[in-house]
Amino acid sequence: MPPVNWTSFMALKLLFFTIAAIFVAYCFYKPLPENTEERWKMTGLSWMFGTVTRVAEFTDMIGMVDYMDMMNLLVSSNNAPATSDENVTVTKTTFNNVPVHLYVPKKSLHTQRRAMIYFHGGGWCIGSPAMKPCDLLMRWVAHRLNTVAVSVDYRLAPAHHFPAPFEDAYAVTKYFLQKGILHLYNVDPERICVSGDSAGGNLAAAVTQQLQEDSEVDVKPKVQALIYPALQNIDLDTPSYRDNSDMPVLNRKSMARFWSTYFTTDKSLFEAMESNTHITSESNTLIKFANWSNLLPEELKKDHVYHSPKDGRSEFLKKYPQITDPRAAPLLVDDEKLSKLPLTYIVTCMYDVLRDDGFMYATRLKHAGVQVMHDHYDNAFHGMLGFITWPTDQSLGMRMVNNYIKWLNENL
């Protein structure tokens, strides 16, 4: 047997891995916009999210692990323990039988504290208050604003479809707003915020709307703070869905998957939502609430042409009427209901499929007479508020957090 040429073998091995790496990078790489900050970090994040998504798609396709279960497994691998630190006491408890992470500042003041009820993002399907960025954000809010923060661990789809996540979010909020509970935590009933990011922003908007109609709730939030919220599902073909259909972090296909899984495991609904054929013109009374041609600024419309749904499949709305339930899609309510809402803070990102949801809500709230602060980032991607912990930390994410906390400090 001839001797092995180890030099040639290692060179061949190196060549193989180099080709494999180039192939993987080619498959997952997406060109980023020219004004992207810290481009090398964002490129790495793009590759990471692309890899995670494809791993979940593969395990789901071969029947090994469900897509959302795999995503949850990957996300939860980086969770933070609910431990107290020198500034904040952190406790895992339950409010109205729903798990929460409770953050109470340690500094003692003679005045009453502010409070925040927060709902994490993750498409109603993944994540928890234990995610490191969410945990860190709540610690900062509690300490820097002397605020009691309640981060809600609501039930997730597909194990628990709509309205379960909303019901948990509402149950915690209604429980916490009781005067006896507020007194227990020394909270000023005039200084309470409901907030959330992405799907959590959806829950925050829906909860705040529902509170205005609930005669059993005497204490109402002073502000709602919605971070790149998902607010409507009847048109997944807005300019932001078109322009950002393949952007990092959250693309059009993923958002259609999250929306459909919120309601059902029926894959035909996912396919219809991805192609935007799940709504028909019979829904004209609701379509007007999300008609981007009337609600977006001209610079976002560009050369896009608006098409109202005309050839959708009517069986989906008959089978899943919850699609147009305002508790799932808070944009789909009339101006009279919007006019009752409190001071509102909305964050949107340019390179985000959900961008236009936030713009449309801001426009409609202003038309309804609600005071709105709309903080738009023209060089940001979806999920930037989550890029504040190593190794995915970015300066833009930190600026976004600081602006969020600054606004709350001035208005809550």
Short mmCIF file of C-alpha atoms in Angstrom, two decimals, residues 58-386:
data_model
loop_
_atom_site.label_atom_id
_atom_site.label_comp_id
_atom_site.label_asym_id
_atom_site.label_seq_id
_atom_site.Cartn_x
_atom_site.Cartn_y
_atom_site.Cartn_z
CA PHE A 58 -35.36 21.08 6.39
CA THR A 59 -36.26 19.36 9.68
CA ASP A 60 -39.92 20.18 9.04
CA MET A 61 -39.79 18.90 5.44
CA ILE A 62 -38.36 15.49 6.43
CA GLY A 63 -40.79 15.18 9.33
CA MET A 64 -38.09 15.18 12.00
CA VAL A 65 -38.94 18.37 13.95
CA ASP A 66 -41.73 20.88 13.32
CA TYR A 67 -40.55 24.21 11.88
CA MET A 68 -41.64 26.28 14.90
CA ASP A 69 -40.36 23.71 17.40
CA MET A 70 -36.93 23.84 15.78
CA MET A 71 -36.96 27.66 15.72
CA ASN A 72 -37.89 27.71 19.40
CA LEU A 73 -35.15 25.23 20.21
CA LEU A 74 -32.56 27.39 18.47
CA VAL A 75 -33.82 30.64 20.01
CA SER A 76 -34.09 29.28 23.57
CA SER A 77 -30.50 28.03 23.49
CA ASN A 78 -29.41 31.59 24.30
CA ASN A 79 -31.90 32.41 27.06
CA ALA A 80 -30.93 34.35 30.18
CA PRO A 81 -31.72 33.12 33.71
CA ALA A 82 -34.26 35.14 35.70
CA THR A 83 -31.73 36.29 38.28
CA SER A 84 -31.64 39.54 40.21
CA ASP A 85 -28.73 41.97 39.92
CA GLU A 86 -27.49 44.98 41.86
CA ASN A 87 -30.18 47.24 40.36
CA VAL A 88 -33.27 45.08 39.76
CA THR A 89 -35.05 42.24 41.52
CA VAL A 90 -36.18 39.69 38.92
CA THR A 91 -38.84 37.12 39.77
CA LYS A 92 -40.61 34.42 37.78
CA THR A 93 -44.21 34.34 38.94
CA THR A 94 -47.78 34.20 37.62
CA PHE A 95 -50.37 36.92 37.17
CA ASN A 96 -53.88 35.60 36.66
CA ASN A 97 -52.39 32.11 36.08
CA VAL A 98 -50.16 33.36 33.25
CA PRO A 99 -46.35 33.14 33.70
CA VAL A 100 -44.52 36.45 33.82
CA HIS A 101 -41.06 37.78 34.54
CA LEU A 102 -41.37 40.61 37.04
CA TYR A 103 -38.68 43.32 37.22
CA VAL A 104 -38.75 45.61 40.27
CA PRO A 105 -36.10 48.34 40.72
CA LYS A 106 -34.17 48.13 43.98
CA LYS A 107 -33.67 51.84 44.53
CA SER A 108 -36.20 53.12 46.99
CA LEU A 109 -37.89 56.43 46.27
CA HIS A 110 -40.64 58.16 48.18
CA THR A 111 -42.64 58.69 45.00
CA GLN A 112 -44.72 56.09 43.18
CA ARG A 113 -43.17 54.17 40.33
CA ARG A 114 -44.08 53.92 36.68
CA ALA A 115 -45.03 50.55 35.19
CA MET A 116 -44.69 48.74 31.88
CA ILE A 117 -46.43 45.61 30.62
CA TYR A 118 -44.34 44.13 27.82
CA PHE A 119 -44.96 41.46 25.18
CA HIS A 120 -41.99 39.88 23.42
CA GLY A 121 -41.76 39.31 19.67
CA GLY A 122 -41.43 36.04 17.78
CA GLY A 123 -44.43 35.79 15.47
CA TRP A 124 -46.71 34.49 18.26
CA CYS A 125 -44.82 31.21 17.81
CA ILE A 126 -41.33 31.51 19.26
CA GLY A 127 -39.50 33.23 22.08
CA SER A 128 -40.12 34.13 25.72
CA PRO A 129 -39.24 36.83 28.27
CA ALA A 130 -36.04 34.85 28.91
CA MET A 131 -34.52 35.84 25.54
CA LYS A 132 -31.37 37.78 26.42
CA PRO A 133 -32.24 41.00 24.53
CA CYS A 134 -35.76 41.05 26.00
CA ASP A 135 -34.44 40.38 29.50
CA LEU A 136 -31.77 43.09 29.18
CA LEU A 137 -34.28 45.61 27.84
CA MET A 138 -36.59 45.02 30.80
CA ARG A 139 -33.68 45.43 33.23
CA TRP A 140 -32.78 48.75 31.63
CA VAL A 141 -36.39 49.96 31.65
CA ALA A 142 -36.80 48.98 35.31
CA HIS A 143 -33.55 50.57 36.46
CA ARG A 144 -33.27 53.65 34.27
CA LEU A 145 -36.95 54.63 34.50
CA ASN A 146 -37.63 53.38 38.04
CA THR A 147 -40.34 51.24 36.49
CA VAL A 148 -42.00 47.99 37.50
CA ALA A 149 -41.78 45.91 34.32
CA VAL A 150 -43.98 42.88 33.65
CA SER A 151 -42.77 40.72 30.76
CA VAL A 152 -45.47 38.25 29.75
CA ASP A 153 -44.74 34.62 28.89
CA TYR A 154 -47.89 34.10 26.84
CA ARG A 155 -48.80 30.79 25.21
CA LEU A 156 -47.44 30.19 21.72
CA ALA A 157 -48.75 28.76 18.46
CA PRO A 158 -48.95 26.16 17.01
CA ALA A 159 -49.68 24.49 20.35
CA HIS A 160 -52.01 27.37 21.21
CA HIS A 161 -53.56 29.22 18.28
CA PHE A 162 -55.30 32.60 18.37
CA PRO A 163 -56.85 33.85 20.57
CA ALA A 164 -54.73 32.13 23.27
CA PRO A 165 -51.70 34.50 23.06
CA PHE A 166 -54.01 37.52 23.11
CA GLU A 167 -56.05 36.11 25.99
CA ASP A 168 -52.91 35.62 28.08
CA ALA A 169 -51.68 39.12 27.26
CA TYR A 170 -55.04 40.62 28.18
CA ALA A 171 -55.45 38.54 31.34
CA VAL A 172 -52.11 39.75 32.72
CA THR A 173 -52.78 43.38 31.79
CA LYS A 174 -56.26 43.43 33.31
CA TYR A 175 -54.98 41.77 36.48
CA PHE A 176 -52.07 44.18 36.89
CA LEU A 177 -54.27 47.25 36.35
CA GLN A 178 -56.34 46.47 39.44
CA LYS A 179 -55.89 49.23 42.01
CA GLY A 180 -54.96 46.75 44.72
CA ILE A 181 -52.15 45.27 42.60
CA LEU A 182 -50.87 48.69 41.60
CA HIS A 183 -50.82 49.70 45.26
CA LEU A 184 -48.94 46.49 46.16
CA TYR A 185 -46.12 47.46 43.80
CA ASN A 186 -46.34 51.20 44.56
CA VAL A 187 -47.29 52.02 40.95
CA ASP A 188 -48.78 55.34 39.92
CA PRO A 189 -52.03 54.45 38.06
CA GLU A 190 -51.52 57.52 35.85
CA ARG A 191 -48.12 56.34 34.55
CA ILE A 192 -48.56 52.92 32.94
CA CYS A 193 -47.33 51.80 29.52
CA VAL A 194 -48.29 48.82 27.37
CA SER A 195 -45.54 47.90 24.94
CA GLY A 196 -44.15 45.15 22.72
CA ASP A 197 -42.09 44.43 19.64
CA SER A 198 -43.16 42.77 16.37
CA ALA A 199 -45.84 40.19 17.29
CA GLY A 200 -45.60 41.65 20.80
CA GLY A 201 -46.37 45.07 19.30
CA ASN A 202 -49.44 43.46 17.76
CA LEU A 203 -50.52 42.18 21.18
CA ALA A 204 -49.82 45.55 22.81
CA ALA A 205 -51.97 47.37 20.23
CA ALA A 206 -54.79 44.82 20.51
CA VAL A 207 -54.72 44.85 24.32
CA THR A 208 -54.78 48.66 24.44
CA GLN A 209 -57.78 48.75 22.11
CA GLN A 210 -59.65 46.15 24.15
CA LEU A 211 -59.03 48.03 27.40
CA GLN A 212 -60.85 51.08 26.07
CA GLU A 213 -63.99 48.96 25.57
CA ASP A 214 -63.80 47.13 28.91
CA SER A 215 -66.10 48.71 31.49
CA GLU A 216 -64.54 46.56 34.21
CA VAL A 217 -61.17 48.31 33.85
CA ASP A 218 -60.96 51.66 35.64
CA VAL A 219 -57.24 52.26 35.13
CA LYS A 220 -56.17 52.77 31.52
CA PRO A 221 -52.61 52.97 30.14
CA LYS A 222 -51.16 56.43 29.69
CA VAL A 223 -49.17 55.36 26.61
CA GLN A 224 -48.73 52.49 24.19
CA ALA A 225 -45.30 51.90 22.64
CA LEU A 226 -45.31 49.70 19.53
CA ILE A 227 -41.99 48.53 18.13
CA TYR A 228 -42.21 47.52 14.43
CA PRO A 229 -45.64 45.96 15.07
CA ALA A 230 -47.56 43.53 12.87
CA LEU A 231 -51.00 45.13 12.61
CA GLN A 232 -52.84 43.66 9.63
CA ASN A 233 -52.91 40.45 7.62
CA ILE A 234 -55.38 41.19 4.84
CA ASP A 235 -52.75 42.64 2.49
CA LEU A 236 -49.33 41.01 2.49
CA ASP A 237 -48.46 42.82 -0.73
CA THR A 238 -47.83 46.34 0.53
CA PRO A 239 -44.76 48.19 -0.78
CA SER A 240 -42.76 47.09 2.26
CA TYR A 241 -43.65 43.45 1.65
CA ARG A 242 -42.61 43.86 -1.98
CA ASP A 243 -39.41 45.82 -1.39
CA ASN A 244 -38.24 43.73 1.56
CA SER A 245 -39.50 40.31 0.52
CA ASP A 246 -36.05 38.78 0.93
CA MET A 247 -34.42 41.01 3.54
CA PRO A 248 -32.53 39.56 6.54
CA VAL A 249 -34.22 38.67 9.84
CA LEU A 250 -37.83 38.66 8.62
CA ASN A 251 -38.78 38.02 5.00
CA ARG A 252 -42.17 37.78 3.36
CA LYS A 253 -42.33 33.98 3.46
CA SER A 254 -41.51 33.88 7.18
CA MET A 255 -44.14 36.49 8.01
CA ALA A 256 -46.79 34.60 6.03
CA ARG A 257 -45.80 31.47 7.95
CA PHE A 258 -46.09 33.26 11.30
CA TRP A 259 -49.47 34.78 10.44
CA SER A 260 -50.94 31.50 9.22
CA THR A 261 -49.54 29.50 12.15
CA TYR A 262 -51.11 31.99 14.53
CA PHE A 263 -54.47 30.73 13.26
CA THR A 264 -53.96 27.15 12.09
CA THR A 265 -51.54 24.43 11.02
CA ASP A 266 -53.39 24.21 7.70
CA LYS A 267 -50.55 24.70 5.21
CA SER A 268 -52.97 25.82 2.50
CA LEU A 269 -53.57 29.03 4.45
CA PHE A 270 -49.81 29.61 4.61
CA GLU A 271 -49.56 29.17 0.84
CA ALA A 272 -52.49 31.51 0.25
CA MET A 273 -51.08 34.18 2.56
CA GLU A 274 -47.68 33.92 0.93
CA SER A 275 -49.30 34.61 -2.45
CA ASN A 276 -51.74 37.14 -0.94
CA THR A 277 -54.79 35.24 -2.17
CA HIS A 278 -56.45 34.61 1.20
CA ILE A 279 -58.78 37.64 1.10
CA THR A 280 -61.52 38.49 -1.40
CA SER A 281 -63.13 41.73 -2.51
CA GLU A 282 -66.10 40.73 -0.34
CA SER A 283 -64.07 42.17 2.55
CA ASN A 284 -64.21 45.73 1.19
CA THR A 285 -65.43 47.12 4.51
CA LEU A 286 -62.11 46.07 6.07
CA ILE A 287 -59.81 46.53 3.10
CA LYS A 288 -60.23 50.31 3.33
CA PHE A 289 -58.60 50.26 6.78
CA ALA A 290 -55.39 48.90 5.26
CA ASN A 291 -55.45 50.63 1.86
CA TRP A 292 -51.82 51.72 1.67
CA SER A 293 -52.46 53.88 -1.41
CA ASN A 294 -54.30 56.32 0.87
CA LEU A 295 -52.25 55.89 4.04
CA LEU A 296 -48.56 55.83 3.07
CA PRO A 297 -46.38 58.88 2.35
CA GLU A 298 -45.49 59.34 -1.30
CA GLU A 299 -41.82 58.44 -0.81
CA LEU A 300 -42.78 54.92 0.27
CA LYS A 301 -45.24 54.33 -2.56
CA LYS A 302 -42.52 54.88 -5.20
CA ASP A 303 -43.71 53.25 -8.42
CA HIS A 304 -45.89 50.67 -6.69
CA VAL A 305 -49.44 50.22 -7.93
CA TYR A 306 -52.17 49.31 -5.47
CA HIS A 307 -54.28 46.24 -6.20
CA SER A 308 -57.24 45.49 -3.97
CA PRO A 309 -57.93 41.77 -3.39
CA LYS A 310 -60.14 40.48 -6.21
CA ASP A 311 -59.23 36.88 -6.88
CA GLY A 312 -58.77 35.49 -3.38
CA ARG A 313 -60.25 32.28 -2.08
CA SER A 314 -63.33 32.97 0.00
CA GLU A 315 -63.16 29.66 1.88
CA PHE A 316 -60.37 30.92 4.12
CA LEU A 317 -62.38 33.72 5.70
CA LYS A 318 -65.31 31.37 6.16
CA LYS A 319 -63.09 28.71 7.72
CA TYR A 320 -60.91 31.11 9.72
CA PRO A 321 -62.96 34.24 10.49
CA GLN A 322 -60.42 35.08 13.20
CA ILE A 323 -58.14 36.38 10.43
CA THR A 324 -60.05 39.67 10.48
CA ASP A 325 -60.68 39.76 14.23
CA PRO A 326 -59.35 43.14 15.50
CA ARG A 327 -57.71 41.29 18.40
CA ALA A 328 -55.51 39.68 15.76
CA ALA A 329 -55.33 42.62 13.34
CA PRO A 330 -55.64 45.92 15.29
CA LEU A 331 -55.50 48.06 12.14
CA LEU A 332 -58.93 46.74 11.11
CA VAL A 333 -61.03 48.97 13.37
CA ASP A 334 -62.89 52.19 12.62
CA ASP A 335 -61.71 55.68 13.52
CA GLU A 336 -64.13 55.97 16.43
CA LYS A 337 -62.36 53.14 18.26
CA LEU A 338 -58.95 54.52 17.36
CA SER A 339 -59.88 57.94 18.73
CA LYS A 340 -60.09 56.48 22.26
CA LEU A 341 -56.48 55.33 22.29
CA PRO A 342 -53.75 56.96 24.41
CA LEU A 343 -50.55 58.72 23.47
CA THR A 344 -48.71 56.40 21.08
CA TYR A 345 -45.07 55.74 20.21
CA ILE A 346 -44.41 53.76 17.01
CA VAL A 347 -41.08 52.53 15.69
CA THR A 348 -40.66 51.45 12.05
CA CYS A 349 -37.65 50.25 10.07
CA MET A 350 -37.11 50.87 6.36
CA TYR A 351 -35.96 47.34 5.51
CA ASP A 352 -38.83 45.51 7.18
CA VAL A 353 -41.88 43.83 5.67
CA LEU A 354 -43.91 45.26 8.59
CA ARG A 355 -42.82 48.85 7.93
CA ASP A 356 -46.05 49.88 6.21
CA ASP A 357 -48.24 48.44 8.99
CA GLY A 358 -46.65 50.94 11.39
CA PHE A 359 -46.92 53.83 8.92
CA MET A 360 -50.58 53.11 8.21
CA TYR A 361 -51.43 52.88 11.91
CA ALA A 362 -49.60 56.14 12.64
CA THR A 363 -51.52 57.88 9.86
CA ARG A 364 -54.88 56.55 10.95
CA LEU A 365 -54.26 57.36 14.61
CA LYS A 366 -53.34 60.94 13.73
CA HIS A 367 -56.47 61.28 11.59
CA ALA A 368 -58.48 60.02 14.57
CA GLY A 369 -57.01 62.72 16.81
CA VAL A 370 -54.50 60.61 18.73
CA GLN A 371 -51.14 62.12 19.58
CA VAL A 372 -48.44 60.00 17.90
CA MET A 373 -44.66 59.99 17.99
CA HIS A 374 -43.45 58.03 14.97
CA ASP A 375 -39.75 57.14 15.12
CA HIS A 376 -38.67 55.84 11.70
CA TYR A 377 -35.19 54.46 10.99
CA ASP A 378 -34.34 54.65 7.30
CA ASN A 379 -31.33 52.31 7.54
CA ALA A 380 -32.68 49.66 9.93
CA PHE A 381 -33.93 46.09 9.61
CA HIS A 382 -36.67 44.27 11.49
CA GLY A 383 -35.68 43.17 14.98
CA MET A 384 -33.01 45.85 15.57
CA LEU A 385 -34.16 46.32 19.18
CA GLY A 386 -32.96 42.76 19.77
#
